[in-house]
PDB file of C-alpha atoms in Angstrom:
ATOM      1  CA  MET A1067      11.579  -9.348   4.700  1.00 35.00           C
ATOM      2  CA  TRP A1068      12.722 -11.044   1.602  1.00 34.00           C
ATOM      3  CA  ARG A1069      10.132 -11.112  -1.296  1.00 37.00           C
ATOM      4  CA  ALA A1070      10.070 -12.864  -4.319  1.00 38.00           C
ATOM      5  CA  ALA A1071       9.506  -9.810  -6.081  1.00 40.00           C
ATOM      6  CA  ASP A1072      13.109  -8.336  -4.675  1.00 43.00           C
ATOM      7  CA  ASP A1073      14.872 -10.837  -6.677  1.00 41.00           C
ATOM      8  CA  ALA A1074      12.671 -11.078  -9.821  1.00 41.00           C
ATOM      9  CA  ARG A1075      13.168  -7.159 -10.296  1.00 41.00           C
ATOM     10  CA  ALA A1076      16.965  -7.958 -11.164  1.00 44.00           C
ATOM     11  CA  LEU A1077      15.831 -10.403 -14.069  1.00 42.00           C
ATOM     12  CA  TRP A1078      13.485  -8.273 -15.667  1.00 40.00           C
ATOM     13  CA  PRO A1079      15.117  -6.052 -18.749  1.00 41.00           C
ATOM     14  CA  PRO A1080      16.808  -2.753 -17.766  1.00 42.00           C
ATOM     15  CA  GLU A1081      13.898  -0.737 -19.624  1.00 42.00           C
ATOM     16  CA  ALA A1082      11.675  -2.392 -16.893  1.00 39.00           C
ATOM     17  CA  ARG A1083      13.351  -1.833 -14.023  1.00 38.00           C
ATOM     18  CA  LEU A1084      13.005   1.922 -14.205  1.00 39.00           C
ATOM     19  CA  HIS A1085       9.440   1.375 -12.322  1.00 40.00           C
ATOM     20  CA  ARG A1086       8.374  -0.843  -9.952  1.00 47.00           C
ATOM     21  CA  LEU A1087       4.413  -1.869  -9.388  1.00 49.00           C
ATOM     22  CA  ARG A1088       3.127  -1.015  -6.116  1.00 54.00           C
ATOM     23  CA  TRP A1089      -0.717  -0.798  -4.876  1.00 51.00           C
ATOM     24  CA  HIS A1090      -1.387   1.904  -2.806  1.00 54.00           C
ATOM     25  CA  GLY A1091      -5.329   0.973  -1.180  1.00 54.00           C
ATOM     26  CA  LEU A1092      -7.642   3.703   0.439  1.00 52.00           C
ATOM     27  CA  HIS A1093     -10.223   1.660   2.222  1.00 51.00           C
ATOM     28  CA  ARG A1094     -13.531   3.424   3.423  1.00 57.00           C
ATOM     29  CA  SER A1095     -15.660   2.282   5.968  1.00 55.00           C
ATOM     30  CA  GLU A1096     -19.155   2.057   5.613  1.00 59.00           C
ATOM     31  CA  SER A1097     -19.758   5.503   5.843  1.00 62.00           C
ATOM     32  CA  GLY A1098     -17.286   6.495   3.256  1.00 64.00           C
ATOM     33  CA  GLU A1099     -15.498   9.316   5.178  1.00 75.00           C
ATOM     34  CA  GLU A1100     -13.021   7.049   7.033  1.00 80.00           C
ATOM     35  CA  VAL A1101      -9.541   6.056   5.617  1.00 83.00           C
ATOM     36  CA  LEU A1102      -7.556   3.346   6.859  1.00 86.00           C
ATOM     37  CA  LEU A1103      -3.891   4.156   7.706  1.00 87.00           C
ATOM     38  CA  VAL A1104      -0.905   2.005   8.914  1.00 89.00           C
ATOM     39  CA  GLN A1105       1.869   2.981  10.629  1.00 91.00           C
ATOM     40  CA  ARG A1106       4.816   2.137   9.217  1.00 89.00           C
ATOM     41  CA  ALA A1107       7.132  -0.044  11.424  1.00 92.00           C
ATOM     42  CA  ASN A1108      10.186  -0.010   8.897  1.00 89.00           C
ATOM     43  CA  ASP A1109      12.003   2.450   6.691  1.00 85.00           C
ATOM     44  CA  PRO A1110      11.596   3.870   4.583  1.00 78.00           C
ATOM     45  CA  GLY A1111       9.150   6.227   6.523  1.00 83.00           C
ATOM     46  CA  ARG A1112       9.245   4.362   9.946  1.00 90.00           C
ATOM     47  CA  GLY A1113       6.680   5.936  12.410  1.00 91.00           C
ATOM     48  CA  LYS A1114       4.947   7.649   9.853  1.00 89.00           C
ATOM     49  CA  TRP A1115       1.499   7.022   8.740  1.00 87.00           C
ATOM     50  CA  ALA A1116       0.411   5.672   5.125  1.00 85.00           C
ATOM     51  CA  LEU A1117      -2.282   3.781   2.908  1.00 85.00           C
ATOM     52  CA  PRO A1118      -1.730   0.004   3.748  1.00 87.00           C
ATOM     53  CA  ALA A1119       0.474  -0.819   0.454  1.00 85.00           C
ATOM     54  CA  GLY A1120       3.262  -3.000  -0.856  1.00 85.00           C
ATOM     55  CA  PHE A1121       4.481  -4.834  -3.853  1.00 84.00           C
ATOM     56  CA  ILE A1122       2.696  -6.846  -6.765  1.00 86.00           C
ATOM     57  CA  ASP A1123       4.397  -9.947  -7.129  1.00 87.00           C
ATOM     58  CA  PRO A1124       5.663 -10.327 -10.632  1.00 84.00           C
ATOM     59  CA  ASP A1125       2.984 -13.360 -11.358  1.00 87.00           C
ATOM     60  CA  GLU A1126      -0.187 -11.569  -9.253  1.00 88.00           C
ATOM     61  CA  ASP A1127      -2.912  -9.775 -10.329  1.00 91.00           C
ATOM     62  CA  PRO A1128      -2.932  -6.233  -8.876  1.00 90.00           C
ATOM     63  CA  ARG A1129      -6.309  -6.606  -7.107  1.00 92.00           C
ATOM     64  CA  ALA A1130      -5.211  -9.583  -5.550  1.00 93.00           C
ATOM     65  CA  ALA A1131      -2.077  -8.064  -4.028  1.00 90.00           C
ATOM     66  CA  ALA A1132      -4.425  -5.479  -2.854  1.00 90.00           C
ATOM     67  CA  VAL A1133      -6.457  -7.759  -0.932  1.00 93.00           C
ATOM     68  CA  ARG A1134      -3.401  -9.528   0.290  1.00 92.00           C
ATOM     69  CA  GLU A1135      -1.738  -6.840   1.531  1.00 90.00           C
ATOM     70  CA  ALA A1136      -4.431  -5.524   3.426  1.00 91.00           C
ATOM     71  CA  ALA A1137      -4.717  -8.687   5.015  1.00 94.00           C
ATOM     72  CA  GLU A1138      -1.202  -8.892   5.843  1.00 93.00           C
ATOM     73  CA  GLU A1139      -0.754  -5.001   7.385  1.00 92.00           C
ATOM     74  CA  THR A1140      -4.105  -4.828   8.762  1.00 92.00           C
ATOM     75  CA  GLY A1141      -5.577  -8.146   9.591  1.00 94.00           C
ATOM     76  CA  LEU A1142      -9.206  -7.165   7.538  1.00 92.00           C
ATOM     77  CA  GLU A1143     -10.276  -9.113   4.525  1.00 93.00           C
ATOM     78  CA  ILE A1144     -11.612  -6.389   1.646  1.00 90.00           C
ATOM     79  CA  GLU A1145     -13.564  -6.307  -0.888  1.00 90.00           C
ATOM     80  CA  ILE A1146     -12.199  -3.551  -3.959  1.00 89.00           C
ATOM     81  CA  THR A1147     -14.892  -1.384  -5.087  1.00 86.00           C
ATOM     82  CA  GLY A1148     -13.164   0.446  -7.590  1.00 85.00           C
ATOM     83  CA  LEU A1149      -9.919   1.838  -9.137  1.00 87.00           C
ATOM     84  CA  ILE A1150      -9.100   5.404  -7.766  1.00 83.00           C
ATOM     85  CA  GLY A1151      -6.195   5.803 -10.380  1.00 85.00           C
ATOM     86  CA  LEU A1152      -2.651   4.882 -11.255  1.00 85.00           C
ATOM     87  CA  PHE A1153       0.172   7.595 -10.546  1.00 84.00           C
ATOM     88  CA  HIS A1154       3.824   7.723 -11.276  1.00 82.00           C
ATOM     89  CA  ARG A1155       5.990   8.426  -8.469  1.00 79.00           C
ATOM     90  CA  PRO A1156       9.821   8.483  -8.751  1.00 81.00           C
ATOM     91  CA  ASP A1157      12.006   8.178  -5.807  1.00 77.00           C
ATOM     92  CA  LYS A1158      15.218   9.273  -4.762  1.00 79.00           C
ATOM     93  CA  ASP A1159      17.319   6.485  -6.515  1.00 79.00           C
ATOM     94  CA  GLY A1160      16.298   7.255 -10.047  1.00 79.00           C
ATOM     95  CA  LEU A1161      13.759   4.576 -10.054  1.00 79.00           C
ATOM     96  CA  ALA A1162       9.886   5.067 -10.179  1.00 79.00           C
ATOM     97  CA  ASP A1163       7.040   3.422  -8.861  1.00 79.00           C
ATOM     98  CA  LEU A1164       3.659   3.038 -10.646  1.00 82.00           C
ATOM     99  CA  VAL A1165       0.874   3.305  -8.151  1.00 84.00           C
ATOM    100  CA  ILE A1166      -2.234   1.803  -8.398  1.00 87.00           C
ATOM    101  CA  ALA A1167      -5.072   2.951  -5.985  1.00 85.00           C
ATOM    102  CA  TYR A1168      -8.285   1.123  -4.995  1.00 85.00           C
ATOM    103  CA  SER A1169     -11.167   1.980  -2.906  1.00 83.00           C
ATOM    104  CA  ALA A1170     -12.250  -1.025  -0.768  1.00 87.00           C
ATOM    105  CA  LEU A1171     -14.752  -1.831   1.827  1.00 86.00           C
ATOM    106  CA  PRO A1172     -13.933  -4.150   4.830  1.00 88.00           C
ATOM    107  CA  VAL A1173     -15.742  -7.422   4.693  1.00 90.00           C
ATOM    108  CA  GLY A1174     -13.971  -9.569   7.646  1.00 92.00           C
ATOM    109  CA  GLY A1175     -11.148  -9.853   9.900  1.00 93.00           C
ATOM    110  CA  SER A1176     -10.314  -8.000  13.053  1.00 93.00           C
ATOM    111  CA  LEU A1177      -8.301  -4.322  12.486  1.00 92.00           C
ATOM    112  CA  GLN A1178      -4.832  -5.177  14.057  1.00 93.00           C
ATOM    113  CA  ALA A1179      -1.348  -4.256  12.983  1.00 93.00           C
ATOM    114  CA  GLY A1180       0.807  -6.753  11.048  1.00 89.00           C
ATOM    115  CA  ASP A1181       3.407  -7.478   9.007  1.00 81.00           C
ATOM    116  CA  ASP A1182       5.171  -4.354   8.471  1.00 86.00           C
ATOM    117  CA  ALA A1183       2.960  -1.988  10.441  1.00 89.00           C
ATOM    118  CA  SER A1184       3.249  -0.584  14.024  1.00 93.00           C
ATOM    119  CA  ALA A1185      -0.669   0.006  14.394  1.00 93.00           C
ATOM    120  CA  ALA A1186      -3.435   0.526  11.915  1.00 91.00           C
ATOM    121  CA  ARG A1187      -6.522   2.587  12.490  1.00 88.00           C
ATOM    122  CA  TRP A1188      -9.315   4.300  10.961  1.00 86.00           C
ATOM    123  CA  ILE A1189      -8.831   7.873  10.616  1.00 84.00           C
ATOM    124  CA  HIS A1190     -11.876  10.911   9.682  1.00 81.00           C
ATOM    125  CA  ALA A1191     -10.746  12.071   6.171  1.00 75.00           C
ATOM    126  CA  ALA A1192     -11.423  15.325   7.864  1.00 77.00           C
ATOM    127  CA  ALA A1193      -8.700  14.806  10.394  1.00 80.00           C
ATOM    128  CA  LEU A1194      -5.849  13.557   8.333  1.00 73.00           C
ATOM    129  CA  ASP A1195      -4.116  16.982   8.905  1.00 75.00           C
ATOM    130  CA  ASP A1196      -4.434  16.514  12.558  1.00 76.00           C
ATOM    131  CA  LEU A1197      -2.131  13.124  12.564  1.00 71.00           C
ATOM    132  CA  PRO A1198       0.972  13.529  14.956  1.00 67.00           C
ATOM    133  CA  THR A1199       3.472  12.584  12.282  1.00 64.00           C
ATOM    134  CA  ALA A1200       3.626  12.996   8.548  1.00 59.00           C
ATOM    135  CA  LEU A1201       2.245  11.101   6.314  1.00 58.00           C
ATOM    136  CA  ALA A1202       4.618   8.847   4.183  1.00 59.00           C
ATOM    137  CA  THR A1203       4.343   9.211   0.273  1.00 54.00           C
TER     138      THR A1203
END
Protein backbone atom coordinates (compact mmCIF):
# COMPACT_ATOMS: atom_id res chain seq x y z
CA MET A 1 0.00 0.00 0.00
CA TRP A 2 1.33 3.46 -0.91
CA ARG A 3 1.69 5.94 1.91
CA ALA A 4 2.50 9.62 1.75
CA ALA A 5 5.38 8.96 4.13
CA ASP A 6 7.13 6.78 1.51
CA ASP A 7 7.39 9.62 -0.99
CA ALA A 8 8.02 12.26 1.67
CA ARG A 9 11.20 10.49 2.80
CA ALA A 10 12.75 11.15 -0.63
CA LEU A 11 12.27 14.87 -0.03
CA TRP A 12 14.02 14.88 3.34
CA PRO A 13 17.62 16.12 3.49
CA PRO A 14 20.19 13.27 3.24
CA GLU A 15 21.04 13.37 6.94
CA ALA A 16 17.37 12.85 7.85
CA ARG A 17 17.03 9.82 5.60
CA LEU A 18 19.20 7.80 7.96
CA HIS A 19 16.32 7.39 10.40
CA ARG A 20 12.71 6.48 9.82
CA LEU A 21 10.24 7.22 12.55
CA ARG A 22 8.00 4.32 13.53
CA TRP A 23 5.83 3.61 16.48
CA HIS A 24 5.30 0.25 18.10
CA GLY A 25 2.36 -0.08 20.44
CA LEU A 26 2.33 -2.35 23.42
CA HIS A 27 -1.36 -2.65 24.19
CA ARG A 28 -2.37 -4.12 27.48
CA SER A 29 -5.71 -5.56 28.39
CA GLU A 30 -7.46 -4.40 31.55
CA SER A 31 -5.63 -7.13 33.49
CA GLY A 32 -2.28 -5.72 32.37
CA GLU A 33 -1.06 -9.23 31.62
CA GLU A 34 -1.95 -9.52 27.95
CA VAL A 35 -0.21 -8.10 24.90
CA LEU A 36 -1.99 -7.43 21.62
CA LEU A 37 -0.14 -8.90 18.64
CA VAL A 38 -0.82 -8.93 14.92
CA GLN A 39 0.39 -11.49 12.43
CA ARG A 40 2.03 -9.76 9.50
CA ALA A 41 0.32 -10.34 6.15
CA ASN A 42 3.16 -8.83 4.09
CA ASP A 43 6.94 -8.78 3.98
CA PRO A 44 9.10 -8.04 5.79
CA GLY A 45 8.22 -10.64 8.37
CA ARG A 46 5.20 -12.19 6.64
CA GLY A 47 3.60 -14.72 8.98
CA LYS A 48 5.45 -13.47 12.05
CA TRP A 49 3.71 -12.00 15.08
CA ALA A 50 4.49 -8.40 15.99
CA LEU A 51 3.23 -5.53 18.03
CA PRO A 52 0.89 -3.28 16.03
CA ALA A 53 3.13 -0.73 14.37
CA GLY A 54 3.53 1.62 11.47
CA PHE A 55 5.19 4.68 10.04
CA ILE A 56 4.35 8.14 11.27
CA ASP A 57 3.20 10.46 8.49
CA PRO A 58 5.39 13.61 8.17
CA ASP A 59 2.71 15.94 9.60
CA GLU A 60 1.35 13.49 12.19
CA ASP A 61 1.75 13.50 15.95
CA PRO A 62 3.32 10.18 17.06
CA ARG A 63 0.52 9.49 19.54
CA ALA A 64 -2.10 10.09 16.84
CA ALA A 65 -0.18 7.69 14.58
CA ALA A 66 -0.30 5.01 17.28
CA VAL A 67 -4.06 5.43 17.66
CA ARG A 68 -4.56 5.38 13.86
CA GLU A 69 -2.37 2.33 13.26
CA ALA A 70 -3.99 0.39 16.11
CA ALA A 71 -7.41 1.00 14.56
CA GLU A 72 -6.19 0.10 11.06
CA GLU A 73 -4.44 -3.11 12.11
CA THR A 74 -6.68 -4.36 14.93
CA GLY A 75 -10.07 -2.65 14.71
CA LEU A 76 -9.61 -1.33 18.25
CA GLU A 77 -9.83 2.22 19.49
CA ILE A 78 -7.09 2.79 22.06
CA GLU A 79 -6.14 5.29 24.71
CA ILE A 80 -2.41 5.80 25.19
CA THR A 81 -1.53 5.33 28.85
CA GLY A 82 2.20 5.97 28.78
CA LEU A 83 5.50 6.05 26.98
CA ILE A 84 7.54 2.87 27.30
CA GLY A 85 10.59 4.26 25.56
CA LEU A 86 12.40 5.32 22.40
CA PHE A 87 14.57 2.68 20.74
CA HIS A 88 17.09 2.64 17.88
CA ARG A 89 16.73 -0.24 15.43
CA PRO A 90 19.15 -0.38 12.48
CA ASP A 91 18.19 -2.45 9.44
CA LYS A 92 20.17 -4.41 6.87
CA ASP A 93 19.90 -1.65 4.25
CA GLY A 94 21.93 0.84 6.28
CA LEU A 95 18.92 2.79 7.48
CA ALA A 96 17.53 2.86 10.98
CA ASP A 97 14.16 3.15 12.65
CA LEU A 98 13.59 5.24 15.73
CA VAL A 99 10.91 3.23 17.49
CA ILE A 100 8.53 4.93 19.90
CA ALA A 101 6.84 2.37 22.16
CA TYR A 102 3.64 3.24 24.00
CA SER A 103 1.42 1.38 26.41
CA ALA A 104 -2.29 1.65 25.74
CA LEU A 105 -5.69 0.26 26.70
CA PRO A 106 -8.58 -0.59 24.39
CA VAL A 107 -11.53 1.81 24.79
CA GLY A 108 -13.73 0.72 21.88
CA GLY A 109 -13.99 -1.10 18.60
CA SER A 110 -13.92 -4.81 17.95
CA LEU A 111 -10.78 -6.92 17.65
CA GLN A 112 -10.27 -7.98 14.04
CA ALA A 113 -7.27 -8.16 11.74
CA GLY A 114 -7.14 -5.34 9.23
CA ASP A 115 -4.83 -3.35 6.95
CA ASP A 116 -1.62 -5.40 6.63
CA ALA A 117 -2.39 -7.92 9.40
CA SER A 118 -3.67 -11.44 8.70
CA ALA A 119 -4.62 -12.05 12.35
CA ALA A 120 -4.84 -10.15 15.62
CA ARG A 121 -5.11 -11.60 19.11
CA TRP A 122 -4.39 -11.04 22.76
CA ILE A 123 -1.47 -13.11 24.07
CA HIS A 124 -0.77 -13.63 27.76
CA ALA A 125 2.70 -12.20 28.41
CA ALA A 126 3.85 -15.52 29.88
CA ALA A 127 2.95 -17.31 26.60
CA LEU A 128 5.00 -15.12 24.24
CA ASP A 129 7.76 -17.74 24.04
CA ASP A 130 5.20 -20.37 22.98
CA LEU A 131 4.08 -18.65 19.77
CA PRO A 132 4.21 -21.00 16.77
CA THR A 133 6.25 -18.48 14.73
CA ALA A 134 8.97 -16.09 15.76
CA LEU A 135 8.23 -12.52 16.73
CA ALA A 136 9.10 -9.95 14.09
CA THR A 137 11.55 -7.24 15.08
